[in-house]
Short mmCIF file of C-alpha atoms and ligand atoms in Angstrom, two decimals:
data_model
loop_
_atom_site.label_atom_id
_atom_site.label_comp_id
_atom_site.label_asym_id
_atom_site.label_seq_id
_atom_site.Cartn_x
_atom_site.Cartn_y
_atom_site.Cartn_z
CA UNK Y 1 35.48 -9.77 -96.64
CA UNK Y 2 32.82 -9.84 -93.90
CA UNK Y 3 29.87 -12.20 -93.88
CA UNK Y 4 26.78 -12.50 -92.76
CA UNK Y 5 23.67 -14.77 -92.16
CA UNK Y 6 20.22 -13.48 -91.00
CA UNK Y 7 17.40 -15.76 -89.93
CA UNK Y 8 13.85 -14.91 -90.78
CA UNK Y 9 10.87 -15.56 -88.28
CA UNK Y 10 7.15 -14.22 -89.04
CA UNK Y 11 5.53 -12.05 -91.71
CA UNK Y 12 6.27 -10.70 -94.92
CA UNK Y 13 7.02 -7.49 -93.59
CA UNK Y 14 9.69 -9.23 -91.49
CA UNK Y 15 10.91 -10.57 -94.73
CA UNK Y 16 11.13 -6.94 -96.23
CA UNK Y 17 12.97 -5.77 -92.92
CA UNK Y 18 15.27 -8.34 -93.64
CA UNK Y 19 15.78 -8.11 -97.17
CA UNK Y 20 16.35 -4.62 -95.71
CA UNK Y 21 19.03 -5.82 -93.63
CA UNK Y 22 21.03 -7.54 -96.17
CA UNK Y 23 20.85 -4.34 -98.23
CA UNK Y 24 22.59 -2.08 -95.79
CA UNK Y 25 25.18 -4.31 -94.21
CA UNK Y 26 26.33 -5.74 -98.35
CA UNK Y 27 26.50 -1.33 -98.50
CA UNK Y 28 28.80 -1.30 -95.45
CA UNK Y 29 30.84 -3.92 -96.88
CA UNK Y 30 29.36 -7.41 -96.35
CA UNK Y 31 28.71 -10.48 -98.27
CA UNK Y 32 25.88 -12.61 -97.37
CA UNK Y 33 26.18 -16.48 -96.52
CA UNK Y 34 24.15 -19.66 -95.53
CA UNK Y 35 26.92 -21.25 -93.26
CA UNK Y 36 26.75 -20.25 -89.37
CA UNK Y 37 30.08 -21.36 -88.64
CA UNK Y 38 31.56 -18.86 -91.40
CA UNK Y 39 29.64 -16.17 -90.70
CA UNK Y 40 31.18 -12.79 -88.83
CA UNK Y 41 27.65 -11.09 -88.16
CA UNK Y 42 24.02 -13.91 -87.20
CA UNK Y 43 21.49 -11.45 -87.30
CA UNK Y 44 17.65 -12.82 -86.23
CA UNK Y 45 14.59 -10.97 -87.10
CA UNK Y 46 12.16 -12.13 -84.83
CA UNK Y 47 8.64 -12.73 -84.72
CA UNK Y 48 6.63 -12.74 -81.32
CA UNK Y 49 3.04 -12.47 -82.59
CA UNK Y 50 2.48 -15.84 -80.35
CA UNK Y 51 4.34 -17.96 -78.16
CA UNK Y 52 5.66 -20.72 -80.14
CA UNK Y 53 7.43 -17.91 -81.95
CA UNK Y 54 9.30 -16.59 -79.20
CA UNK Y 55 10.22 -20.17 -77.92
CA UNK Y 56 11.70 -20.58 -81.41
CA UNK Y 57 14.32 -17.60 -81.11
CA UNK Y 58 15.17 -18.65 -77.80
CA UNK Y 59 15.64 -22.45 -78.70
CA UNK Y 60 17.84 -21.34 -81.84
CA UNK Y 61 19.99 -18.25 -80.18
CA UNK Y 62 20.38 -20.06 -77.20
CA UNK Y 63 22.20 -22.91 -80.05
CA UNK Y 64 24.49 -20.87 -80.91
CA UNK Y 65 25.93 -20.42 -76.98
CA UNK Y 66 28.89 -23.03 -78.40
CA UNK Y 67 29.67 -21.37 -81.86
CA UNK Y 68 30.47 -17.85 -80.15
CA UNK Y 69 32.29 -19.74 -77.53
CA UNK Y 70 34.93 -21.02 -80.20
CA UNK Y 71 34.75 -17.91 -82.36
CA UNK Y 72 34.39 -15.08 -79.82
CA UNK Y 73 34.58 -12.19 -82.25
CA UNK Y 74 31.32 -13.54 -83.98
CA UNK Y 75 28.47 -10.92 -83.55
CA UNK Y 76 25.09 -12.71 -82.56
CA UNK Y 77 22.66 -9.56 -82.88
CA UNK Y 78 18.62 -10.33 -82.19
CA UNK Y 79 16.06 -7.89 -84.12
CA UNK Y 80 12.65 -7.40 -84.88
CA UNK Y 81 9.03 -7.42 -83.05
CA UNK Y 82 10.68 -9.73 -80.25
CA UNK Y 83 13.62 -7.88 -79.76
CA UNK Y 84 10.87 -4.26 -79.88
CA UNK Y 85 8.82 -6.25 -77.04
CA UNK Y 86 11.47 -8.06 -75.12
CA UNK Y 87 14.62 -6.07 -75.51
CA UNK Y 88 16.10 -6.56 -72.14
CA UNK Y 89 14.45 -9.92 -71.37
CA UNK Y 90 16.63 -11.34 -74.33
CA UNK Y 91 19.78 -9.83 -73.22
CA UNK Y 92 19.05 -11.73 -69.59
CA UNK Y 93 18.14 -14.92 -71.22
CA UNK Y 94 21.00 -15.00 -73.78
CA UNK Y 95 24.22 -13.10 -72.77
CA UNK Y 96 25.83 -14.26 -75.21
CA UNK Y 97 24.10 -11.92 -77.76
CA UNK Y 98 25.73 -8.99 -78.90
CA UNK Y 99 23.24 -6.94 -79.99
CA UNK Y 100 19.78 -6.54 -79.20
CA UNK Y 101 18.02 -4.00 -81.53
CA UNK Y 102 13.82 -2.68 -81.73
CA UNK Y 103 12.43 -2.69 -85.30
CA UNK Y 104 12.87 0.93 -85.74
CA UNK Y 105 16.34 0.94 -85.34
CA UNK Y 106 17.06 -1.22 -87.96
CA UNK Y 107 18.85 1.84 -90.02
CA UNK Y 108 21.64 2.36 -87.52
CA UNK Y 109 22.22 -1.40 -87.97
CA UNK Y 110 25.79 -1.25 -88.92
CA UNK Y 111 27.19 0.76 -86.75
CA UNK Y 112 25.12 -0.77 -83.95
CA UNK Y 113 26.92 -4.13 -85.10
CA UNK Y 114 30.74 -2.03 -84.73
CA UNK Y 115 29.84 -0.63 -81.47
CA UNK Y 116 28.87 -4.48 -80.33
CA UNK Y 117 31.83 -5.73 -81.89
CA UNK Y 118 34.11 -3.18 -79.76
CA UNK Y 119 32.27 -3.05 -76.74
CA UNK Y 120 32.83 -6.50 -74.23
CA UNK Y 121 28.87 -6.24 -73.21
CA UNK Y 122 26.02 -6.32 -74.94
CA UNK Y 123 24.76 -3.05 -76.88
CA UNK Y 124 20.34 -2.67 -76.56
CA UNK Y 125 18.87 -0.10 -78.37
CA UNK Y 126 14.69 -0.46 -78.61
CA UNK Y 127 13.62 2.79 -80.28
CA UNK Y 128 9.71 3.96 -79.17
CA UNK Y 129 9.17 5.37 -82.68
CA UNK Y 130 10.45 6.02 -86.12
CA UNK Y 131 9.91 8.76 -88.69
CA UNK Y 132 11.53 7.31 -91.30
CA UNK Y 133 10.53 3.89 -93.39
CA UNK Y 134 12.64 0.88 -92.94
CA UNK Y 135 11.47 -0.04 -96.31
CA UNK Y 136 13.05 3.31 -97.75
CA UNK Y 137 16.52 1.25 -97.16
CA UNK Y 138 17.85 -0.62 -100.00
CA UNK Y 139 17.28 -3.81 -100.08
CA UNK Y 140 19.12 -6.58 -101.19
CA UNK Y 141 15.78 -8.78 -102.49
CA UNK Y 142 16.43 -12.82 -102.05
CA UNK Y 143 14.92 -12.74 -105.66
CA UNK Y 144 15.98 -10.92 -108.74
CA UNK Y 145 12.45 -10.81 -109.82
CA UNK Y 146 10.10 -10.31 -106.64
CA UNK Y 147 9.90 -7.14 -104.31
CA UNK Y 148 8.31 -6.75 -101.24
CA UNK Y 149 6.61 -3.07 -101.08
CA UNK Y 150 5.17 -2.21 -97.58
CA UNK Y 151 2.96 0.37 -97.97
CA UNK Y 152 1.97 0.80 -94.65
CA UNK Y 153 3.76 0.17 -91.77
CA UNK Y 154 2.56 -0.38 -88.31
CA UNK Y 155 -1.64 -0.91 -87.21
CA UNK Y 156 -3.84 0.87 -85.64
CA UNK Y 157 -6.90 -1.63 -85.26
CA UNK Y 158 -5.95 -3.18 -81.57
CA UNK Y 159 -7.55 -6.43 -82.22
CA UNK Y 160 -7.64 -7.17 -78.82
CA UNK Y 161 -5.38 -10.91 -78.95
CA UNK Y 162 -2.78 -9.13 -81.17
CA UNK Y 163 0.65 -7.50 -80.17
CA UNK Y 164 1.36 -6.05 -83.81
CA UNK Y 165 0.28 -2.74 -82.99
CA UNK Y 166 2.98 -2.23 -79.66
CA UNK Y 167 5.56 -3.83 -81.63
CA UNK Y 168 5.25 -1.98 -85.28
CA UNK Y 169 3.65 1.78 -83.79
CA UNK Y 170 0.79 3.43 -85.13
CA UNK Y 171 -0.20 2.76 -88.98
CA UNK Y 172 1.92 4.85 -91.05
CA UNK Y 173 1.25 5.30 -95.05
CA UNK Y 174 3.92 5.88 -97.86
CA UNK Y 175 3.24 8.73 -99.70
CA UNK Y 176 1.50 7.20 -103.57
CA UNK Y 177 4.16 9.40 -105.86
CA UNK Y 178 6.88 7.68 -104.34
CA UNK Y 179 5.42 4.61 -104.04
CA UNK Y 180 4.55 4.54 -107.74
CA UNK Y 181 8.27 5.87 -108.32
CA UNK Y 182 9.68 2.91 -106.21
CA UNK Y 183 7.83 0.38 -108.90
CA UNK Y 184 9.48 2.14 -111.74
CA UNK Y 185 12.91 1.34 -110.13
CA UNK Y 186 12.21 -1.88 -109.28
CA UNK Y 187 10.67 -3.48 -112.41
CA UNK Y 188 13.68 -1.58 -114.55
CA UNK Y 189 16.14 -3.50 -111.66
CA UNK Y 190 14.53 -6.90 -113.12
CA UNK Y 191 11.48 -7.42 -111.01
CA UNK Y 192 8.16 -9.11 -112.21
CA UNK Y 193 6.26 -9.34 -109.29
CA UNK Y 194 5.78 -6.62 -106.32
CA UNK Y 195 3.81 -7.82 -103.46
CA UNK Y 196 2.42 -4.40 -101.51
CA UNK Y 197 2.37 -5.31 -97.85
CA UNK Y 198 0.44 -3.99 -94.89
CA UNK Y 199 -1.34 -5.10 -91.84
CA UNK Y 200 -4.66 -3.98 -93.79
CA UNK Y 201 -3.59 -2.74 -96.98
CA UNK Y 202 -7.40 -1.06 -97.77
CA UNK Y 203 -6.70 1.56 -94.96
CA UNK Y 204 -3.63 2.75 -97.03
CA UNK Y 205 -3.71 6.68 -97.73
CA UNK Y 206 -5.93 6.91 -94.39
CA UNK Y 207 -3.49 8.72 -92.45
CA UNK Y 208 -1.87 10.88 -95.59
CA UNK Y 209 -4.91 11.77 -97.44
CA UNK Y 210 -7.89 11.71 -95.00
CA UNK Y 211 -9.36 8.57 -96.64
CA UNK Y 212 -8.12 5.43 -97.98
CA UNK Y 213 -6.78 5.64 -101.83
CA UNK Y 214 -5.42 1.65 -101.72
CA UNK Y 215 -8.24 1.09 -105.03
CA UNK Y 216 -6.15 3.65 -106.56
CA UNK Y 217 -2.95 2.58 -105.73
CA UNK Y 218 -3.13 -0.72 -107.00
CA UNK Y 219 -4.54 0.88 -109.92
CA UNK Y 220 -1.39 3.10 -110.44
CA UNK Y 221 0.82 0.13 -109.75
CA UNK Y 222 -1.07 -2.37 -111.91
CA UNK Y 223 -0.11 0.48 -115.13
CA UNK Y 224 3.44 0.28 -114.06
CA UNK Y 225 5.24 -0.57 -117.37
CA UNK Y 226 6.93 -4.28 -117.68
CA UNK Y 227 5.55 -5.56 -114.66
CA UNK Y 228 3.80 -8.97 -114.06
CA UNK Y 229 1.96 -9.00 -111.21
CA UNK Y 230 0.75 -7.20 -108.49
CA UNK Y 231 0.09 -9.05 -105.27
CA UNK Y 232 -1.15 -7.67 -101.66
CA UNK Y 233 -1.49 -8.17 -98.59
CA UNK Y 234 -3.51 -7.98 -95.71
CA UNK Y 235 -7.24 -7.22 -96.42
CA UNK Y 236 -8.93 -6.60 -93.58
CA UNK Y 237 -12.50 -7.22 -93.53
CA UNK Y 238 -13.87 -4.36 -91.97
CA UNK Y 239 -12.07 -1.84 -94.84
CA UNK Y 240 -12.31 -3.80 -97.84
CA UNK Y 241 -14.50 -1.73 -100.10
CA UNK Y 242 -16.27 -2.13 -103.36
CA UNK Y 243 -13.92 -0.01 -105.16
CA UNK Y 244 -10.99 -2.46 -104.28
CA UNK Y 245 -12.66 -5.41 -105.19
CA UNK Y 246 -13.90 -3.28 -108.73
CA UNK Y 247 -10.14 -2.72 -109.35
CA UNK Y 248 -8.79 -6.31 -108.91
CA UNK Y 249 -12.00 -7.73 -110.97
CA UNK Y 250 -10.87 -5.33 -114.07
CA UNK Y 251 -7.89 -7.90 -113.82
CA UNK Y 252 -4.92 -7.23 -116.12
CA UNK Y 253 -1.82 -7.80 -113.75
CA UNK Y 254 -3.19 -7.60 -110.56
CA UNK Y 255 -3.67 -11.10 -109.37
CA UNK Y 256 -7.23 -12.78 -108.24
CA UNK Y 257 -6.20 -13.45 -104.87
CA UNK Y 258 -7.74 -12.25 -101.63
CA UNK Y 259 -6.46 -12.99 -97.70
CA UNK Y 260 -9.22 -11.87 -95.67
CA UNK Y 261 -8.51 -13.22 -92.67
CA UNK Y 262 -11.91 -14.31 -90.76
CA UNK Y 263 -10.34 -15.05 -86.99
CA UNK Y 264 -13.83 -16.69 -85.56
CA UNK Y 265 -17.02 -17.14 -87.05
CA UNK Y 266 -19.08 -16.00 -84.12
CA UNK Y 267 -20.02 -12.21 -83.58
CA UNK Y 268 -20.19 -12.90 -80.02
CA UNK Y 269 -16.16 -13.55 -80.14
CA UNK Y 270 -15.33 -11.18 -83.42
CA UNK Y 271 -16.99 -8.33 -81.29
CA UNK Y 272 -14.72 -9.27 -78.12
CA UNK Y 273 -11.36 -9.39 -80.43
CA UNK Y 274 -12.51 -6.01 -81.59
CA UNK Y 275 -13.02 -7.38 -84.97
CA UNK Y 276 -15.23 -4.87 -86.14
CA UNK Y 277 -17.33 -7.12 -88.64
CA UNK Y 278 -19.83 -9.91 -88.20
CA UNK Y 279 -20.03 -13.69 -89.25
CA UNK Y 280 -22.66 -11.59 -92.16
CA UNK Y 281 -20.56 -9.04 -92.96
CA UNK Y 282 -18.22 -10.88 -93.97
CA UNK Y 283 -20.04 -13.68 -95.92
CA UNK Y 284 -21.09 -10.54 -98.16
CA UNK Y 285 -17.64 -9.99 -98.95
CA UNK Y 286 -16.83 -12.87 -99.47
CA UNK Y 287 -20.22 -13.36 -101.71
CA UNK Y 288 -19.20 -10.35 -103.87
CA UNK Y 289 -15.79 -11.52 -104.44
CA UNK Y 290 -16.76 -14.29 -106.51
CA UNK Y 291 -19.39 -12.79 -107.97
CA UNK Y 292 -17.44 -10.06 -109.82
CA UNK Y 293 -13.72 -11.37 -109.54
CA UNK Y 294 -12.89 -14.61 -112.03
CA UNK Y 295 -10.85 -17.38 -111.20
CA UNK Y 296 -10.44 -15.93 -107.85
CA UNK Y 297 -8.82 -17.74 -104.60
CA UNK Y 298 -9.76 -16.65 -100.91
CA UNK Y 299 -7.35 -17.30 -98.35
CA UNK Y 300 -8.00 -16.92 -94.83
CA UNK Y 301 -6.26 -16.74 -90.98
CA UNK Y 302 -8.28 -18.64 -88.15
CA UNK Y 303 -7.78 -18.76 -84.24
CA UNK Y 304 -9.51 -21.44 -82.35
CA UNK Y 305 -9.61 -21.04 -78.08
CA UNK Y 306 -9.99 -17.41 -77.71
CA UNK Y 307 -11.15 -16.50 -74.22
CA UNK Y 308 -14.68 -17.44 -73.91
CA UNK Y 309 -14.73 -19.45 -76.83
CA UNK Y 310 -17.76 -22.32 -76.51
CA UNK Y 311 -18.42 -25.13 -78.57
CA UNK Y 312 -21.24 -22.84 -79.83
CA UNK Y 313 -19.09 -20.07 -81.40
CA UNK Y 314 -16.88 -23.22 -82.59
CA UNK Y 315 -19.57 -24.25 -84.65
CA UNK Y 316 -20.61 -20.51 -85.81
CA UNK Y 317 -16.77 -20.70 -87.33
CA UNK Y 318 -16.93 -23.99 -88.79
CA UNK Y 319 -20.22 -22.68 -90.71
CA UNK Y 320 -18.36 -19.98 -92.31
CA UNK Y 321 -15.72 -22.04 -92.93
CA UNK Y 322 -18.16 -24.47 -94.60
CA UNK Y 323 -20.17 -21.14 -96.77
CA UNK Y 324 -16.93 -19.36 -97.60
CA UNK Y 325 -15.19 -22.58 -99.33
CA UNK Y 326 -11.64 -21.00 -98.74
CA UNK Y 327 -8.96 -22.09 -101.33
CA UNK Y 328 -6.67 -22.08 -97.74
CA UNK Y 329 -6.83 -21.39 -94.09
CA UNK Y 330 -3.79 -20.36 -91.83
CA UNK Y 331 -5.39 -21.83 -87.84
CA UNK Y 332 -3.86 -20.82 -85.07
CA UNK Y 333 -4.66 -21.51 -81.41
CA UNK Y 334 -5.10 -18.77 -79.59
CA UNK Y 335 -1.76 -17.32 -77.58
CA UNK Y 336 -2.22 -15.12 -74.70
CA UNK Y 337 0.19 -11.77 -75.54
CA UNK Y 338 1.55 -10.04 -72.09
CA UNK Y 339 0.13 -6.67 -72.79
CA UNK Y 340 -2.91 -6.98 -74.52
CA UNK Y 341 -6.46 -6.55 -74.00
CA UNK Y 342 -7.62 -10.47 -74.24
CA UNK Y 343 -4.51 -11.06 -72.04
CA UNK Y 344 -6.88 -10.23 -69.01
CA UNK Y 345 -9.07 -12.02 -70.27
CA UNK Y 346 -9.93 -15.26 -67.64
CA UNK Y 347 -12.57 -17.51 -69.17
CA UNK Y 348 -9.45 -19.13 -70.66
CA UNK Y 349 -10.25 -22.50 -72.96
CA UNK Y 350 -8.15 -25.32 -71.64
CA UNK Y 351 -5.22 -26.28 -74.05
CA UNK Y 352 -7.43 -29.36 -74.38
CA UNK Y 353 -10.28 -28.40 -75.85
CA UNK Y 354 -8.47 -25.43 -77.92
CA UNK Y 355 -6.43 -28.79 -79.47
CA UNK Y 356 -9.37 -30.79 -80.68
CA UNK Y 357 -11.01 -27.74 -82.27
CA UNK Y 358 -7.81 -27.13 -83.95
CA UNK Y 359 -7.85 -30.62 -85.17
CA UNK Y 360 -11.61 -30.39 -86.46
CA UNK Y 361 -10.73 -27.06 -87.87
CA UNK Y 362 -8.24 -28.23 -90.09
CA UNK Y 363 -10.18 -31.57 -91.06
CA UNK Y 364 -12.80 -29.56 -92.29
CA UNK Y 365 -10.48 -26.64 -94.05
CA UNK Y 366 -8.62 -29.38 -95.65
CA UNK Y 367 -11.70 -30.69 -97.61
CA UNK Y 368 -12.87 -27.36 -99.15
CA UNK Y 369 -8.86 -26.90 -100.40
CA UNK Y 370 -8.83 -30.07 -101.22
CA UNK Y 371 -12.48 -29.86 -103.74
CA UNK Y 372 -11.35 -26.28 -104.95
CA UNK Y 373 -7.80 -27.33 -106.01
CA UNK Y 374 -9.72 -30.17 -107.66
CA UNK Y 375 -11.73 -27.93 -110.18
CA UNK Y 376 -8.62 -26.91 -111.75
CA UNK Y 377 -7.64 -30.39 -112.70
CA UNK Y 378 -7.63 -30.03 -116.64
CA UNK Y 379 -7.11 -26.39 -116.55
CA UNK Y 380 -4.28 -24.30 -118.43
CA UNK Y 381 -2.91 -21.75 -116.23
CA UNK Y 382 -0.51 -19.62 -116.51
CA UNK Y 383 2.44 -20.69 -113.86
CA UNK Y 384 5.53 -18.30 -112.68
CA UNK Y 385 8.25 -20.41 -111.48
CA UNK Y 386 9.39 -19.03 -108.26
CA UNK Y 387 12.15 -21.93 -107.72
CA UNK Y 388 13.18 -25.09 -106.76
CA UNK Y 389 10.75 -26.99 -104.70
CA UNK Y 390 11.02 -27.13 -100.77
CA UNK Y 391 9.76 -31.03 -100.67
CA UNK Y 392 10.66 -32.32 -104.13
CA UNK Y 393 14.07 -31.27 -105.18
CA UNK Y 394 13.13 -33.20 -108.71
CA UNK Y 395 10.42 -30.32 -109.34
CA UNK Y 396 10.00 -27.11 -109.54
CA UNK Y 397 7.60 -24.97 -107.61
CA UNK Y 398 5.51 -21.80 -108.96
CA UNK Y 399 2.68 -19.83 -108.58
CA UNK Y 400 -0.89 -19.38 -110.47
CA UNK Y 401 -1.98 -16.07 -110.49
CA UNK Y 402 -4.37 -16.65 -107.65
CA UNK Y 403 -1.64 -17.68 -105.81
CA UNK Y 404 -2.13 -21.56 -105.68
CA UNK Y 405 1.01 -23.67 -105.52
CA UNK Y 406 2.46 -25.71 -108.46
CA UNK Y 407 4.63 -28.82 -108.83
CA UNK Y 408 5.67 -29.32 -112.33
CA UNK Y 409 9.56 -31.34 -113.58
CA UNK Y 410 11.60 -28.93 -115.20
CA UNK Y 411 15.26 -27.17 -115.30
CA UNK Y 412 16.60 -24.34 -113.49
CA UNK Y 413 16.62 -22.01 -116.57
CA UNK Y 414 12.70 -21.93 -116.23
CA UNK Y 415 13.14 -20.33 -112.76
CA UNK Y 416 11.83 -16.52 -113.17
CA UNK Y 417 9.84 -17.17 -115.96
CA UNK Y 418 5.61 -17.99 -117.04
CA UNK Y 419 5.20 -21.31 -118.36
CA UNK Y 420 1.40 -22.54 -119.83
CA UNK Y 421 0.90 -25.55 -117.54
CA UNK Y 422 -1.60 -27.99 -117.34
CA UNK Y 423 -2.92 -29.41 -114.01
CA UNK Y 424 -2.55 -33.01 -113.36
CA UNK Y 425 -3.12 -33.95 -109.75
CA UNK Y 426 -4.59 -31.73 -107.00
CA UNK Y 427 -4.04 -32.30 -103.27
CA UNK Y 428 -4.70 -29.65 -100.18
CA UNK Y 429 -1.86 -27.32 -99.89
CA UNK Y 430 -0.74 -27.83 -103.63
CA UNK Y 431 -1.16 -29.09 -107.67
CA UNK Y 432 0.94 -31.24 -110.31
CA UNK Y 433 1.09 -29.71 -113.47
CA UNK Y 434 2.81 -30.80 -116.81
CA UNK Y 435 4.66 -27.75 -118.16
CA UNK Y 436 4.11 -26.38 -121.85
CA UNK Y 437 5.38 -23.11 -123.42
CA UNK Y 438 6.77 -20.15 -122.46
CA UNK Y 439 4.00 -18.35 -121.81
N1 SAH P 1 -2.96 -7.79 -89.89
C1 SAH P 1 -3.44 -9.09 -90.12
C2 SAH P 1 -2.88 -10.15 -89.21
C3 SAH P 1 -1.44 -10.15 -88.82
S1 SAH P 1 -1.00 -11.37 -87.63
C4 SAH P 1 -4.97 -9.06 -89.97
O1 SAH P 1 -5.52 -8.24 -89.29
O2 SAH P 1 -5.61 -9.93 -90.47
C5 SAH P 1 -1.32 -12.87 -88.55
C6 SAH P 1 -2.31 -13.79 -87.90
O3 SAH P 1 -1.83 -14.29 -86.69
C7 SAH P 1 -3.64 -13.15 -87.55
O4 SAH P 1 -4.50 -13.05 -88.63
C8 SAH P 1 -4.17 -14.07 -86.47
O5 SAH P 1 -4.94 -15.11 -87.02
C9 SAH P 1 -2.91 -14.65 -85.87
N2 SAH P 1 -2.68 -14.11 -84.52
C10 SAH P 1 -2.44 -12.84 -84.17
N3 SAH P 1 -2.33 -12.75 -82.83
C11 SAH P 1 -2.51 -13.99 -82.33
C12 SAH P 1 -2.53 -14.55 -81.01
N4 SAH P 1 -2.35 -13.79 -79.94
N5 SAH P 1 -2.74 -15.88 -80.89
C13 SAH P 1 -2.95 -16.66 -81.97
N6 SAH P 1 -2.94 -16.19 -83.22
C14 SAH P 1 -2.74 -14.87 -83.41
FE1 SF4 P 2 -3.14 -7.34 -85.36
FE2 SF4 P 2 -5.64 -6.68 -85.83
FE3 SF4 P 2 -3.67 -5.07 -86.60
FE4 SF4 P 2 -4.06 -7.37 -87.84
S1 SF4 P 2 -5.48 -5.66 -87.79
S2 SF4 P 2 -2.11 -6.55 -87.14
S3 SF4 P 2 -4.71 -8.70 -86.19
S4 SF4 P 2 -4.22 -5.56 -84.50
FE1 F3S P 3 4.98 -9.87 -88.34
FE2 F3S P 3 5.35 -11.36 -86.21
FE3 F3S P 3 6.05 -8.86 -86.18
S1 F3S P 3 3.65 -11.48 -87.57
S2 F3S P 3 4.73 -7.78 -87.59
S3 F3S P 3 6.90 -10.46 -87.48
S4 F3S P 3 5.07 -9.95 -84.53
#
């Protein structure tokens, strides 16, 4: 039997795309496994939202020159948003890939992979556009009991830093009915916990129905018989309505957790990424959020060095940082993205001073996780246990419903299942709990 490995660079809905993947090459016949060297097909699904992620395919393809060398009918194949941006660049840089293929192509995967394997050069097929829904492919989910659900694909926003929007097309919305019918199949297949994906989830329906529906959605999802949880992801600031936050604050299964990303906390720079919100704005959200929604956790992404960036705007971020008391931050420095609007951009902020922002970005981030993680010291809290942990193969990791971390000692038969645990011991990025019952 054939096997084969994929590797997994950037966001969720790269994780979907690959869980995608696995789905239609175990249909055509394959098994998956973790071993390169035994592996017929190394599929990568890139990420190239900034440079380190490029660097990374690169680095690890160009590893793998050696392996092929001693097993020359191995197929290397390179997919996703690099491979959509960089299609023929990759084949240059790395002839020893097979198979170079865009990230709306990924249906025609298999018999890309035979026409590789028969040809002696290298196959490249970047598709402009797609009609379909990679996510309309069966998947073959990494867990029994979570599912991915993009709900859109694509963005239209053009945040002027960010090559999502060439890489993934226009925003495209899955029709409700089916989406609803899709959370049927999956919860009766085993799964507890969908996560609905998209690169701003509140625009959903925009495109279909003339105005966003996403309240509704979740709504219709959160009534789903026999499941847990509902999780999404992105909110985008400038969509994120009333109605939404209404829906999540009724509570039930969809889970208190929010990642708005904020970017910069100055309107001079939000206004020149093409944010569409200011420093205010988005305070308000963030003000009604915890006003109506209980126990709930705000996560955030934040650049530091975009072009034009003073020490001024600096400090307008660091004060929402400081008012919004995120649970978590995701900082970035800033990547210039061949293509893009900022890209011309040429007050550039020298790698220097972008670093030591960075730095004092994270310093002060790490307090506010750091006092919110402690409140819950004491608390009971309901705990799904997603696995083994990644740092402490003694303990087992799982996740409140707000989406916070937990370490707590236990066996594998607790994996996929809601345990009543107490927390201990509260650092930045995650808790200690003492398990009880089965929830
Ligand atoms: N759709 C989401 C973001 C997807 S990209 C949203 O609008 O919030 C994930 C994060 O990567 C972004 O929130 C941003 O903080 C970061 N990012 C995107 N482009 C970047 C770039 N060119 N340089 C540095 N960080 C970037
Ligand atoms: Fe990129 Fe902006 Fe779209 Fe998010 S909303 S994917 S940051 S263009
Ligand atoms: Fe996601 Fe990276 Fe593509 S963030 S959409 S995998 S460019």
């Amino acid at each position: 039997m054939k096997k084969f490995r994929i590797k997994t660079f950037g966001c969720q809905m790269n994780k979907d795309d690959s869980e995608r993947i696995a789905g239609l090459l175990n249909g055509a016949g394959y098994v998956p496994t973790d071993a390169d060297n035994d592996a017929d097909v190394i599929i990568f699904n890139t990420c190239c939202v900034r440079r380190n992620a490029d660097d990374r395919l690169y680095g690890q393809a160009a590893a793998l020159k050696q392996l092929k060398a001693g097993q020359p009918d191995l197929v290397i194949a390179v997919g996703g948003c690099l491979a959509q941006m960089d299609g023929e660049a990759i084949q240059k840089k790395l002839p020893h890939v097979d198979l170079v293929f865009g990230t709306h192509n990924v249906a025609r995967l298999p018999q890309l992979i035979d026409r590789a394997a028969g040809e002696k050069r290298s196959v490249c097929e970047v598709l402009a556009g797609s009609e379909s829904f990679t996510s309309d492919l069966p998947g073959l989910r990494k867990h029994a009991w979570h599912a991915w659900l993009p709900i859109t694909v694509g963005c239209d926003n053009y945040c002027t830093y960010c090559i999502v929007p060439y890489v993934r097309g226009r925003e495209k919305s899955r029709p409700m009915e089916k989406l609803i019918d899709n959370c049927g199949s999956l919860v009766k297949d085993g799964v507890k916990e969908i996560t609905l994906l998209g690169q701003n989830v509140n625009s959903y329906g925009r495109d279909l129905y003339g105005a966003p529906r996403f309240a509704e959605l979740i709504a219709k999802v959160s009534a789903v018989d026999g499941l847990e949880r509902v999780r999404f992801t992105t909110s985008h600031p400038k969509d994120l309505t009333a109605d939404v936050i209404d829906t999540v604050a009724a509570g039930g299964n969809i889970c208190p957790h929010f990642h708005l990303p904020l970017q910069s906390g100055s309107d001079r720079v939000l206004e020149r990424m093409r944010r569409q919100y200011t420093s205010k704005n988005y305070l308000r959200i963030v003000e009604e959020i915890r006003d109506k929604v209980a126990d709930v956790a705000i996560t955030t992404d934040i650049m530091v060095g975009f072009p034009g960036e003073t020490e001024k705007d600096f400090q307008g971020t660091l004060n929402v940082v400081r008012a919004a008391g995120f649970d978590q931050a995701f900082t970035f420095i800033y990547s210039q993205r061949p293509g893009t609007v900022a890209a011309k951009y040429e007050d550039r902020v020298t790698p220097a001073a972008a670093g030591e922002r960075f730095a004092r970005l994270i310093e002060e981030q790490n307090s506010h996780s750091l006092k919110n993680n402690r409140r819950l010291v004491g608390n009971k809290l309901p705990v799904f246990v997603e696995g083994r942990s990644k740092k402490d193969n003694y303990r087992l990791a799982g996740r409140t419903p707000s989406n916070k971390l937990v370490h707590i000692k236990g066996d594998d038969d607790l994996i996929g299942r809601t345990l009543d645990v107490e927390i201990r011991e509260a650092f930045s990025w995650f808790l200690i709990g003492e398990a009880g019952d089965i929830a």
